[in-house]
PDB file of C-alpha atoms and ligand atoms in Angstrom:
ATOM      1  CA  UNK A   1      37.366 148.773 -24.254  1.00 56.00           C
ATOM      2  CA  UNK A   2      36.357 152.086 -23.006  1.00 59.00           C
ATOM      3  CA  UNK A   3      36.032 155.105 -25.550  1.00 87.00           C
ATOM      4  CA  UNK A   4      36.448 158.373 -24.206  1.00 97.00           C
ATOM      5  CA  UNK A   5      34.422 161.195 -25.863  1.00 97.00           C
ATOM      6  CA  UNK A   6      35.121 164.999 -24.931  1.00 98.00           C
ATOM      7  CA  UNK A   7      32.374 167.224 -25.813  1.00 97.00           C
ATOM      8  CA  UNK A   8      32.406 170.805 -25.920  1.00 98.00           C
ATOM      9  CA  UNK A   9      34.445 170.965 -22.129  1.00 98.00           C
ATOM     10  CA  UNK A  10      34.966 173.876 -20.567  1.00 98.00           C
ATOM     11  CA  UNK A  11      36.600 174.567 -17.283  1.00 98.00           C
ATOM     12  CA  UNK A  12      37.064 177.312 -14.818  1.00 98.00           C
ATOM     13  CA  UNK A  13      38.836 178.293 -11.892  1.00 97.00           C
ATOM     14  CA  UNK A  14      36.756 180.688 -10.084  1.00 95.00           C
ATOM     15  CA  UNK A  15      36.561 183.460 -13.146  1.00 94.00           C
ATOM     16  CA  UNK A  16      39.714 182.302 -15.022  1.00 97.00           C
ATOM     17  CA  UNK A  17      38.599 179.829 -17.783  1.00 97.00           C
ATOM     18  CA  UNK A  18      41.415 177.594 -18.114  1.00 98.00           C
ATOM     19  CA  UNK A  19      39.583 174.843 -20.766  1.00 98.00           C
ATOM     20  CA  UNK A  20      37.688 176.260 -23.526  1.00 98.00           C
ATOM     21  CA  UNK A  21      35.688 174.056 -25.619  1.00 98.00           C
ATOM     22  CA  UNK A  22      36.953 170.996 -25.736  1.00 98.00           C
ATOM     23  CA  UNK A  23      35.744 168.061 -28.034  1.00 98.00           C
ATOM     24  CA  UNK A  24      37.629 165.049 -28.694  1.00 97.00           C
ATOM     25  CA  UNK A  25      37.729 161.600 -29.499  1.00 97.00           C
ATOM     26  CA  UNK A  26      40.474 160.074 -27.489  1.00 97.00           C
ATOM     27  CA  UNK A  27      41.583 156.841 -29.877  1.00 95.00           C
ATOM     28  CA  UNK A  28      41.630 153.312 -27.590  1.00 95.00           C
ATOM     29  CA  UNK A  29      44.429 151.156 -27.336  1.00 96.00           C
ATOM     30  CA  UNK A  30      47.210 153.637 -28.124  1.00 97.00           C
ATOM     31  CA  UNK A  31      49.755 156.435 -25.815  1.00 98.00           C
ATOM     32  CA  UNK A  32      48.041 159.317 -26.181  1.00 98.00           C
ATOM     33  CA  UNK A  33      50.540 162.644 -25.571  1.00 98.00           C
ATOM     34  CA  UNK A  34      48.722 165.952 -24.362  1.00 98.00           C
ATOM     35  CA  UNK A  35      51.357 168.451 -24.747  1.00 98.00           C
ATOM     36  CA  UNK A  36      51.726 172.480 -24.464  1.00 96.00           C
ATOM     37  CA  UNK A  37      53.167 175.362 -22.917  1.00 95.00           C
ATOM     38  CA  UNK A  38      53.026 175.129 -18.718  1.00 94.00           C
ATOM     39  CA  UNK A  39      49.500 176.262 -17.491  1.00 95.00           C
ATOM     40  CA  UNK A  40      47.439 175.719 -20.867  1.00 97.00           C
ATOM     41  CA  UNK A  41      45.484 173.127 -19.098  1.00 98.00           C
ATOM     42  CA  UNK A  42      47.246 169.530 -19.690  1.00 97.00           C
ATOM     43  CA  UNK A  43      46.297 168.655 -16.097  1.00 96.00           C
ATOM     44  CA  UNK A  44      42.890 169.993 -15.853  1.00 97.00           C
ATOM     45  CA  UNK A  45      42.302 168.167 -19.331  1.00 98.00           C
ATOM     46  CA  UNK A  46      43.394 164.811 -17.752  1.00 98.00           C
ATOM     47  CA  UNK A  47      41.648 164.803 -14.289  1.00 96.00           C
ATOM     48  CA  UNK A  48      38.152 165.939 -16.070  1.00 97.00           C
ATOM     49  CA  UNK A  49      38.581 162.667 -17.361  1.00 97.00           C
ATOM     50  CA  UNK A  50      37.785 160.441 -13.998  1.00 94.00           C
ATOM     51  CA  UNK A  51      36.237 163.542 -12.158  1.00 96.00           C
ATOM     52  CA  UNK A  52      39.744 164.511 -10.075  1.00 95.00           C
ATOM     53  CA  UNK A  53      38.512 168.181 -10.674  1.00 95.00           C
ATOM     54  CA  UNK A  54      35.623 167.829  -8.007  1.00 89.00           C
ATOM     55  CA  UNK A  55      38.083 167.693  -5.755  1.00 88.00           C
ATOM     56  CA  UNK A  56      38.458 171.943  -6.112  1.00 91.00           C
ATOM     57  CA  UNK A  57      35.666 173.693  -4.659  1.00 90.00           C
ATOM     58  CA  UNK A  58      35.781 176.622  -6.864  1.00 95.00           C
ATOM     59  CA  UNK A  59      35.877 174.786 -10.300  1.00 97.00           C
ATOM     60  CA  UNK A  60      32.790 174.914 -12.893  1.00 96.00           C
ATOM     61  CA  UNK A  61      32.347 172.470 -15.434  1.00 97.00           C
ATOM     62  CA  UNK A  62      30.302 172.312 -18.306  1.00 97.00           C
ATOM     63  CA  UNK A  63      29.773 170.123 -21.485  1.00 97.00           C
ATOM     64  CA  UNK A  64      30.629 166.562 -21.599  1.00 96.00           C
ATOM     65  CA  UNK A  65      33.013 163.846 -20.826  1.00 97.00           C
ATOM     66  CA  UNK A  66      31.513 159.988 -22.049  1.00 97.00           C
ATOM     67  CA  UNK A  67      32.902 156.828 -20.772  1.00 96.00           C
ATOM     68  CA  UNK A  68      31.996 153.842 -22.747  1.00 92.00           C
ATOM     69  CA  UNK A  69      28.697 156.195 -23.824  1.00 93.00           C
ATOM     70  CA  UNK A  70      28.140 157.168 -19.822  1.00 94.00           C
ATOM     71  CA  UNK A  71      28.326 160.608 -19.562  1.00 96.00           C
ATOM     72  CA  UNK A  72      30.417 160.608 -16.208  1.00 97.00           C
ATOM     73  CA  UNK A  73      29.292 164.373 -14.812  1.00 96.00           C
ATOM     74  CA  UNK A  74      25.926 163.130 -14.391  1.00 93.00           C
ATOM     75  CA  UNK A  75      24.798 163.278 -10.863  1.00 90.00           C
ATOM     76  CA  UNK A  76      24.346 159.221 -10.383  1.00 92.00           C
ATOM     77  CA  UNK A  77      27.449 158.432 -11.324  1.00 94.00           C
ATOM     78  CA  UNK A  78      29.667 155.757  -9.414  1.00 94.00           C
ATOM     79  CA  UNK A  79      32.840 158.018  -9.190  1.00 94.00           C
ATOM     80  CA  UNK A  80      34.645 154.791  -7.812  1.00 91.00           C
ATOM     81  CA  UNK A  81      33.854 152.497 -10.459  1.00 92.00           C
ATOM     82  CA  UNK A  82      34.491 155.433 -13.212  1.00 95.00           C
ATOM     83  CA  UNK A  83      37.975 155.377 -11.087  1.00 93.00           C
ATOM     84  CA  UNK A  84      38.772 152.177 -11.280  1.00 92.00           C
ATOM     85  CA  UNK A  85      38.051 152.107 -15.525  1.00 94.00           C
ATOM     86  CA  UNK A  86      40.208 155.040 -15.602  1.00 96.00           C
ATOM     87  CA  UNK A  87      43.081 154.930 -12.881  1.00 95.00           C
ATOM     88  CA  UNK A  88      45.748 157.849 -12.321  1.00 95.00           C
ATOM     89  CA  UNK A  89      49.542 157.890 -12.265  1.00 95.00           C
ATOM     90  CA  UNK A  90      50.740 161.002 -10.160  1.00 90.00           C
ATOM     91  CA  UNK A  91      53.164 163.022 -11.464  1.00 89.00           C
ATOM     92  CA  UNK A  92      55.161 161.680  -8.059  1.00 90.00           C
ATOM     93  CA  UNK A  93      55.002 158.273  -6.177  1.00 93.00           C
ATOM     94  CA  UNK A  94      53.913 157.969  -2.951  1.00 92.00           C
ATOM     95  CA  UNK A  95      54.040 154.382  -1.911  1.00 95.00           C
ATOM     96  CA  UNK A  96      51.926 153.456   1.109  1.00 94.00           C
ATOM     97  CA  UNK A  97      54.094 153.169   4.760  1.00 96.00           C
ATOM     98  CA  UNK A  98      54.034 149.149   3.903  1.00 96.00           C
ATOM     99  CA  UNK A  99      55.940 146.499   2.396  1.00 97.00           C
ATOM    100  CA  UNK A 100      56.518 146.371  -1.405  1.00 98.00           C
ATOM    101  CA  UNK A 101      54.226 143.185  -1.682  1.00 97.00           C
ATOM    102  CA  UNK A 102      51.163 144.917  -0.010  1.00 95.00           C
ATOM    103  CA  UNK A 103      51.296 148.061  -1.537  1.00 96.00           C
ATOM    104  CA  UNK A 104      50.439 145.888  -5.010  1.00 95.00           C
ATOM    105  CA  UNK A 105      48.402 143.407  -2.851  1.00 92.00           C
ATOM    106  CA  UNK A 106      46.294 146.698  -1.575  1.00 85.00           C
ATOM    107  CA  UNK A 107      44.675 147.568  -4.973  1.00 75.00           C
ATOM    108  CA  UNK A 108      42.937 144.410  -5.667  1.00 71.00           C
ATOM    109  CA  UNK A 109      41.986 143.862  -1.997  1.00 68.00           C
ATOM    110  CA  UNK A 110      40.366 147.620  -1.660  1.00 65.00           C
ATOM    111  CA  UNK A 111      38.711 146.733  -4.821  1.00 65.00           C
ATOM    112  CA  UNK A 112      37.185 143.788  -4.492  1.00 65.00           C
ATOM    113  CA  UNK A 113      38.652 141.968  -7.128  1.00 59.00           C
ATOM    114  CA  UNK A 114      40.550 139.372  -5.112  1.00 52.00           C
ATOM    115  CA  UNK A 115      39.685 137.159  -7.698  1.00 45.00           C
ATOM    116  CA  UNK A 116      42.260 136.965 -10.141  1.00 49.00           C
ATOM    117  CA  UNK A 117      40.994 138.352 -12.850  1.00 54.00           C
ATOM    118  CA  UNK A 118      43.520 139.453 -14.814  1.00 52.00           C
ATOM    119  CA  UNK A 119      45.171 135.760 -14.386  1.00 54.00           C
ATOM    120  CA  UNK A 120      41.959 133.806 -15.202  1.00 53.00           C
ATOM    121  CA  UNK A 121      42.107 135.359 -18.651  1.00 49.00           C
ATOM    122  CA  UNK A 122      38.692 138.143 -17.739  1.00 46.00           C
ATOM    123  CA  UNK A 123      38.623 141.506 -16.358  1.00 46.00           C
ATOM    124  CA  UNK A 124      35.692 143.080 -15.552  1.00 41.00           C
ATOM    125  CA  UNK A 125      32.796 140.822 -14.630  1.00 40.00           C
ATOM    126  CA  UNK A 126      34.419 137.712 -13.604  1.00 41.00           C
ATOM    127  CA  UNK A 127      32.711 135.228 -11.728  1.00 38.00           C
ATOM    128  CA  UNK A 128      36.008 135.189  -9.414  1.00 45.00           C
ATOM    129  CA  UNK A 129      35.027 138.561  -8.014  1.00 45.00           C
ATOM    130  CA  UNK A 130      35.054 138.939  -4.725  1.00 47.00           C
ATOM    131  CA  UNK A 131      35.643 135.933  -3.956  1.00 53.00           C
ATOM    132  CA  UNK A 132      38.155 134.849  -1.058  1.00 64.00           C
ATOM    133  CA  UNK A 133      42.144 135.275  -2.319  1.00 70.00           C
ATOM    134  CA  UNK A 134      44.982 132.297  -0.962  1.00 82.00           C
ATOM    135  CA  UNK A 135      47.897 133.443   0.005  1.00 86.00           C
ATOM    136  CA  UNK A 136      49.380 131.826  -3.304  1.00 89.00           C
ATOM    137  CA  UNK A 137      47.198 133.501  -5.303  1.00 88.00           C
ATOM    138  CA  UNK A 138      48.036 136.662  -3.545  1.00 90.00           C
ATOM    139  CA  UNK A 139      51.120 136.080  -4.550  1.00 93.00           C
ATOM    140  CA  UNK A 140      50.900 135.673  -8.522  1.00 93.00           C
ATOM    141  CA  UNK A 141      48.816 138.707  -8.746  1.00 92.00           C
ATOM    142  CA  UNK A 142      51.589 140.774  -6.880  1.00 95.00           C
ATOM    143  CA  UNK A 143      54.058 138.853  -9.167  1.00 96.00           C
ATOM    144  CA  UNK A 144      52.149 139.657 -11.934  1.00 95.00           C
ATOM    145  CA  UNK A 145      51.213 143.328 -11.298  1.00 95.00           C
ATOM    146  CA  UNK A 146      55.269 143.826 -10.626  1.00 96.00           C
ATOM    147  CA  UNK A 147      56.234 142.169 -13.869  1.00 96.00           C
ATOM    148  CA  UNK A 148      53.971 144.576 -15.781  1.00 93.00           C
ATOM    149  CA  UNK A 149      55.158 147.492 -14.299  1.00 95.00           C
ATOM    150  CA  UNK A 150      58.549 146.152 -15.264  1.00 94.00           C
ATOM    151  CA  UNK A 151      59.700 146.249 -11.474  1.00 96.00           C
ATOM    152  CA  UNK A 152      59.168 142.262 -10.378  1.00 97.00           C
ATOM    153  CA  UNK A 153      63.355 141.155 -11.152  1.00 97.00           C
ATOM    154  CA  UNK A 154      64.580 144.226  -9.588  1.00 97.00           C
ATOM    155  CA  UNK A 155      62.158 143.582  -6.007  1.00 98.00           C
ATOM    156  CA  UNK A 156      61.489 139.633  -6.546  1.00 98.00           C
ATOM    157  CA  UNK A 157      64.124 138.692  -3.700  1.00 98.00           C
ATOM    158  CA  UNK A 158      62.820 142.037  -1.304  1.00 98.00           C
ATOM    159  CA  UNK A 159      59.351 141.988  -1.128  1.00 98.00           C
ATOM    160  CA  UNK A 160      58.830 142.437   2.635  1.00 98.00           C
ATOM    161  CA  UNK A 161      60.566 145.311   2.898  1.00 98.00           C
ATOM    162  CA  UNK A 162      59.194 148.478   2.845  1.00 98.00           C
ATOM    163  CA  UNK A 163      58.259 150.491  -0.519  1.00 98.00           C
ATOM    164  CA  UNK A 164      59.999 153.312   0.923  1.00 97.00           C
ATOM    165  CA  UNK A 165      63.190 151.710   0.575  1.00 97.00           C
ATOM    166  CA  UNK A 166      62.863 151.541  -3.367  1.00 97.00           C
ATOM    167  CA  UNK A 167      64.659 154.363  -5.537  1.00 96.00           C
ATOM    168  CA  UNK A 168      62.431 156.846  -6.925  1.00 94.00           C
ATOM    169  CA  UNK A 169      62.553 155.306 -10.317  1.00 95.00           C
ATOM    170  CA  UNK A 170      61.358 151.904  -8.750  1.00 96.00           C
ATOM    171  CA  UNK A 171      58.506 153.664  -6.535  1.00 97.00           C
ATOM    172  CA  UNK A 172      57.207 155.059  -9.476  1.00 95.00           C
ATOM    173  CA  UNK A 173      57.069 151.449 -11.256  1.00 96.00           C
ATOM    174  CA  UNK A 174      55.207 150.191  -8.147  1.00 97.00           C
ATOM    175  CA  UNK A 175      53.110 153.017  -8.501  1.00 96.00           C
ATOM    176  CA  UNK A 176      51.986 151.884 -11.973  1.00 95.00           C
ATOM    177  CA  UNK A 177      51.902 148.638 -10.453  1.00 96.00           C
ATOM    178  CA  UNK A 178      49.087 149.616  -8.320  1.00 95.00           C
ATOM    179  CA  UNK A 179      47.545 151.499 -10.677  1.00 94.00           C
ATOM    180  CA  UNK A 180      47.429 148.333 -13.194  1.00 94.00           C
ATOM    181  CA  UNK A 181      46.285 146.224  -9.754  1.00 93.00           C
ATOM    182  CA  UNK A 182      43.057 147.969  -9.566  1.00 91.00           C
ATOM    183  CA  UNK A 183      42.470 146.452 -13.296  1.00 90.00           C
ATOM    184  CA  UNK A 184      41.583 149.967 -15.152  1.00 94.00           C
ATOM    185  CA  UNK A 185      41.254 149.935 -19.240  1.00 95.00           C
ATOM    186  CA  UNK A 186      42.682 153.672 -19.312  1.00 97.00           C
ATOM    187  CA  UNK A 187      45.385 154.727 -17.364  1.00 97.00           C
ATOM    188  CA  UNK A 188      46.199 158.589 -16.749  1.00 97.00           C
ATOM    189  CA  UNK A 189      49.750 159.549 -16.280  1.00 97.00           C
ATOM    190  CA  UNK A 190      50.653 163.128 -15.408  1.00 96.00           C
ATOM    191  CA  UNK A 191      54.367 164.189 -15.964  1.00 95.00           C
ATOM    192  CA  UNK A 192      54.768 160.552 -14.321  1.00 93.00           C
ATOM    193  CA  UNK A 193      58.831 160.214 -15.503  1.00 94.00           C
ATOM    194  CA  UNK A 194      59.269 164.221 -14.857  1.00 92.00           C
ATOM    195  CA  UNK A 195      61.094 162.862 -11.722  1.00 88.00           C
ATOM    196  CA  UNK A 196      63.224 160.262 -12.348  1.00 89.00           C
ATOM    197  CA  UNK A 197      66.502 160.623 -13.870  1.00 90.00           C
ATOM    198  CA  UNK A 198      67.175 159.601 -18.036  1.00 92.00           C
ATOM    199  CA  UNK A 199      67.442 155.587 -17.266  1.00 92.00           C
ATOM    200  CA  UNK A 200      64.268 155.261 -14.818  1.00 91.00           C
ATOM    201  CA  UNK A 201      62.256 157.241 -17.317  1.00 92.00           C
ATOM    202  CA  UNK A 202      62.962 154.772 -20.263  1.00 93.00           C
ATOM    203  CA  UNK A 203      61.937 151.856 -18.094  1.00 92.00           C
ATOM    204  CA  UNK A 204      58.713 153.674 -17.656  1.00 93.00           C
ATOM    205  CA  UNK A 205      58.369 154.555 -20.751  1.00 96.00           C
ATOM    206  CA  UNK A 206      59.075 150.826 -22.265  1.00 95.00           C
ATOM    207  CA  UNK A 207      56.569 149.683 -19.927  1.00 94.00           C
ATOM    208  CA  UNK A 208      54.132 152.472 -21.682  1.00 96.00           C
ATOM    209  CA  UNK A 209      54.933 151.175 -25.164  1.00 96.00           C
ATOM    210  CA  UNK A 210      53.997 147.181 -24.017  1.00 95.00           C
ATOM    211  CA  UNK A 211      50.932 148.037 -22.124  1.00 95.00           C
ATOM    212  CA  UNK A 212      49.417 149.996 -25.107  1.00 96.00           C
ATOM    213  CA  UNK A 213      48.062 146.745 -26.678  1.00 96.00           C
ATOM    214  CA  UNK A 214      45.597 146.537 -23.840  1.00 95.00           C
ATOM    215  CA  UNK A 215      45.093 149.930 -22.078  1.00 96.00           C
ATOM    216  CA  UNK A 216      44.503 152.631 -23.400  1.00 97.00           C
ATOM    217  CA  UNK A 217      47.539 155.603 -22.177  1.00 98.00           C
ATOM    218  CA  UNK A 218      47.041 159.213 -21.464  1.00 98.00           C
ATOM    219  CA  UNK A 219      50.096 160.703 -20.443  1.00 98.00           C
ATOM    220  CA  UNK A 220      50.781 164.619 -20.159  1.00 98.00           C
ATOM    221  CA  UNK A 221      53.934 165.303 -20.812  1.00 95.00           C
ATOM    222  CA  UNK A 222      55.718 168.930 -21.173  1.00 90.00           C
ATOM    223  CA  UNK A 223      58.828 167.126 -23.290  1.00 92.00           C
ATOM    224  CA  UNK A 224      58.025 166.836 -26.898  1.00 94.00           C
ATOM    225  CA  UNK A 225      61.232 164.580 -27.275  1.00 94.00           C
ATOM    226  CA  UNK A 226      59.279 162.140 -25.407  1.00 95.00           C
ATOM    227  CA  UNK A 227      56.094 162.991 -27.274  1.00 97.00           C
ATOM    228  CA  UNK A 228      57.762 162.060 -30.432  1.00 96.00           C
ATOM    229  CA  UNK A 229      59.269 158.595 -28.676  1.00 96.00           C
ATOM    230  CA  UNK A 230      56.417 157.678 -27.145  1.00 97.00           C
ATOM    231  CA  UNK A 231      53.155 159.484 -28.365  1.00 98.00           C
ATOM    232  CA  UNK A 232      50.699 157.557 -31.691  1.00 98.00           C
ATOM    233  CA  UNK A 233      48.187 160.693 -31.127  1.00 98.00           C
ATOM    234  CA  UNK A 234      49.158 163.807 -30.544  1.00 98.00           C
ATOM    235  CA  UNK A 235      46.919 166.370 -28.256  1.00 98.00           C
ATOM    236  CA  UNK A 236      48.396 170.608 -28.136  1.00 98.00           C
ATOM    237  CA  UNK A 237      46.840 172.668 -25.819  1.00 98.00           C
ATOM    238  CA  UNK A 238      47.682 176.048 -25.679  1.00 97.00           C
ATOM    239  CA  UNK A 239      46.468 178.547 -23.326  1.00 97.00           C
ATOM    240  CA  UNK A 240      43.436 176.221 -22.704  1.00 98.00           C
ATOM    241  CA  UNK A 241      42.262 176.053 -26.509  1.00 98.00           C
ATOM    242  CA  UNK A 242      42.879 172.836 -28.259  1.00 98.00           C
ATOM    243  CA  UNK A 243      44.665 173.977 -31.302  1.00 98.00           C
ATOM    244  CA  UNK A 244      45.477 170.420 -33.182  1.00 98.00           C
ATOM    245  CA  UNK A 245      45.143 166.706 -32.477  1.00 98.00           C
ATOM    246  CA  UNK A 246      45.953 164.238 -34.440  1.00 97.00           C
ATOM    247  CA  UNK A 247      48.414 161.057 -35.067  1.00 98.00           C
ATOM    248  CA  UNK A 248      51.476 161.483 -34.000  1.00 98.00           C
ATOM    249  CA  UNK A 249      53.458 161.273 -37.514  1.00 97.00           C
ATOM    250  CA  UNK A 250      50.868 163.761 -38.876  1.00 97.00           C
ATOM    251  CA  UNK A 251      51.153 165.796 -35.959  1.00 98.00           C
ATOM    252  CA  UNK A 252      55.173 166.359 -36.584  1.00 97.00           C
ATOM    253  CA  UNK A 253      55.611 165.829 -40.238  1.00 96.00           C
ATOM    254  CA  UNK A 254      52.684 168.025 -41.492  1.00 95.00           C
ATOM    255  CA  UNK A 255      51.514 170.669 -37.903  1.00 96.00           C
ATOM    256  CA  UNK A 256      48.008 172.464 -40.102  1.00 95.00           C
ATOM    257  CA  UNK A 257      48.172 175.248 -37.534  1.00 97.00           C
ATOM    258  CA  UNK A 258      50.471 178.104 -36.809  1.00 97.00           C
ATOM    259  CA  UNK A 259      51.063 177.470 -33.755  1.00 96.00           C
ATOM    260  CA  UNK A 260      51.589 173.984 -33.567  1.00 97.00           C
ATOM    261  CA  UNK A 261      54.071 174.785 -36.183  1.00 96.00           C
ATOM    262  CA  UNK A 262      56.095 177.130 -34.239  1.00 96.00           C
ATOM    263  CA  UNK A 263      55.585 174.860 -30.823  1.00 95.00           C
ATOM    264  CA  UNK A 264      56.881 171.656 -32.347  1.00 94.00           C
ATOM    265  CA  UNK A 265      60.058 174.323 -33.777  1.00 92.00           C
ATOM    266  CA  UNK A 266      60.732 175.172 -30.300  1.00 90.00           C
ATOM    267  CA  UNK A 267      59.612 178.755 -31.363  1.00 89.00           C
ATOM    268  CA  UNK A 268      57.268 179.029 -28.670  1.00 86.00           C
ATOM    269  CA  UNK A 269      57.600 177.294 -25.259  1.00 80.00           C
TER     270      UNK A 269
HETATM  271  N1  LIG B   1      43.142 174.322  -8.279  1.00 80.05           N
HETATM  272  C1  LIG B   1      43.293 175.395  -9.052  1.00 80.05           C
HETATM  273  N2  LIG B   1      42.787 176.588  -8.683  1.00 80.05           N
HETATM  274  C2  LIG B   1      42.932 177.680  -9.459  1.00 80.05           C
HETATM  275  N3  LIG B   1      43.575 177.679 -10.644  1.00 80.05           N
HETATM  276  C3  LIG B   1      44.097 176.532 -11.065  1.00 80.05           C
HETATM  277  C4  LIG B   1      43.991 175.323 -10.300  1.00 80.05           C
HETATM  278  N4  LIG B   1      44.608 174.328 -10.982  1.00 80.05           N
HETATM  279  C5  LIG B   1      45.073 174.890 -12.104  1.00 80.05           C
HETATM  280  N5  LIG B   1      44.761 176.201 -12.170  1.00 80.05           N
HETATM  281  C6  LIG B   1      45.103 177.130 -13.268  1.00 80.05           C
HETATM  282  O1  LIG B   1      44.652 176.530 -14.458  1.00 80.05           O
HETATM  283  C7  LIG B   1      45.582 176.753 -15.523  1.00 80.05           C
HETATM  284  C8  LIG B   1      45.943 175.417 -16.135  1.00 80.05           C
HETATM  285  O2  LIG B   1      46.623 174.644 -15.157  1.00 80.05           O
HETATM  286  P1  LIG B   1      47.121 173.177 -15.440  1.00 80.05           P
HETATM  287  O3  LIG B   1      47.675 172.672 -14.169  1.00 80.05           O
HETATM  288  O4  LIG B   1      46.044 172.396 -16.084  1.00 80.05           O
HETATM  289  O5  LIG B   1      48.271 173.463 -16.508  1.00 80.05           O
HETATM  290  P2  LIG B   1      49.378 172.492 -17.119  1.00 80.05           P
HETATM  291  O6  LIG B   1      49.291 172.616 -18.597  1.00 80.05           O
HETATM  292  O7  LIG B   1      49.244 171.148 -16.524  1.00 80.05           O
HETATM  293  O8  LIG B   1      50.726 173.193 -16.631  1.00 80.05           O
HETATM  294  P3  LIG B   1      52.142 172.535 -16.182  1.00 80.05           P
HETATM  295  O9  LIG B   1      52.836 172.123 -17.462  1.00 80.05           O
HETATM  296  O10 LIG B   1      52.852 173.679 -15.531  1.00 80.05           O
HETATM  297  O11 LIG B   1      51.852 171.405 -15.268  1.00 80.05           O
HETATM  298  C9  LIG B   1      46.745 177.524 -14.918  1.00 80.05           C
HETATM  299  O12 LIG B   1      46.553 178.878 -15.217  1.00 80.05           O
HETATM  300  C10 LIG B   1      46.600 177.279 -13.441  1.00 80.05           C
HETATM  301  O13 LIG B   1      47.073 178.372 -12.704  1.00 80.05           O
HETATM  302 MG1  LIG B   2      50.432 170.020 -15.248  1.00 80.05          MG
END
């Protein structure tokens, strides 16, 4: 399982720092909330964690981010392969111009995996991959992928038509879908129920609280209702300092800092 060790990250914008010393220990196996105020950095925090960042020209970077011990800003690194350990759920979906069956079927073709893995009981490393898919097998992963984002009884009878077709709250399930296609051990979520109305968000969220016993969950959320529902370790930001982290019962029942204090009281917002 892939640990994730911050160390001393900071990020800027041109001349606005927007991180400030960062180190953490992100815990494995759990839903981890990263919360705060609008613009303290939640975002930045998450996408210095598979290098999304280097996708601005005029952001600087130092410290250190470690994947499984690998610190991933070093030069050599195989941004695709730290991508596929640690996959992203967008804030909104944005299902490929396809059929519901190949948007699912895309991740593990793009990838390479073709093999099954997940079904023959492996993930990384299996002999499978790579190796040539059936059209049956296609079909279990899809069917499996779909039932683990919680979506496969709702699309089971429609999968030829296209994803576009799907409500927003079942576009976003085939987005995590996708996501848990490409066979990642840590999945980054960014505001990802922020649009979808109350019911759509629960379904994402159950499907949150039933992958946690194998992937580790990042999710950035600005609603500390669903921090308390859904969080086990609690990350506050504010204003790009990380003031507290800690478990989430901890985090509510006994906030050590001011501020945390007056952010979980809805003093400051
Ligand atoms: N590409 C960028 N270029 C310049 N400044 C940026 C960029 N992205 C973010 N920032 C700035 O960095 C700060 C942190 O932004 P970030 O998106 O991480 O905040 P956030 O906590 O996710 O906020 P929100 O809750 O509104 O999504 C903000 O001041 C923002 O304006
Ligand atoms: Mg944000």
């Amino acid at each position: 399982m892939s640990r994730i060790e911050i160390n001393e990250l900071c990020v800027s914008f041109g001349r606005n720092p927007v991180l400030k010393n960062i180190s953490l220990s992100i815990p494995d196996r759990q839903i981890i909330c990263i919360i705060g105020p609008s613009g303290c950095g939640k975002t930045t925090l998450l996408k210095s964690l598979n290098r999304l960042l280097d996708l601005n020209e005029d952001v600087s970077i130092t410290g250190d981010v470690r994947v499984d011990g690998q610190s991933i800003y070093q030069s050599r690194l195989d941004v695709t392969a730290l991508r596929k350990k640690v996959g992203f759920l967008p804030q909104r979906p944005y299902p490929l111009p396809m059929s519901i069956y190949d948007n699912v079927a895309f991740g593990p073709r793009i990838h390479g995996l073709d093999g099954l893995n997940a079904l023959s009981g492996g993930k990384a490393g299996s002999p499978a991959a790579g190796a040539k898919t059936s059209r049956k097998d296609k079909d279990r992963l899809v069917e499996h992928y779909l039932t683990l984002a919680g979506l496969w009884d709702e699309v089971k009878d429609r999968l030829s038509e296209p994803a576009a077709k799907l409500s927003i709250g079942q576009q976003q399930r085939l987005a995590l879908a996708r996501v848990l296609s490409i066979e990642p051990e840590v999945i980054l979520a960014d505001e990802a129920t922020s649009a979808l109305d109350p019911i759509s968000a629960r379904l994402v969220e159950n499907q949150f609280r039933l992958l946690k016993k194998d992937y580790t969950i990042i999710l950035v959320t600005h609603i500390l209702r669903q921090a308390r529902r859904l969080g086990d370790y609690i990350v506050f930001l504010y204003m790009g300092d990380l003031v507290e982290h800690k478990p989430a019962a901890e985090f509510f029942g006994d906030p050590s800092d001011e501020k945390t204090k007056a952010y979980v009281n809805g003093d400051i917002s």
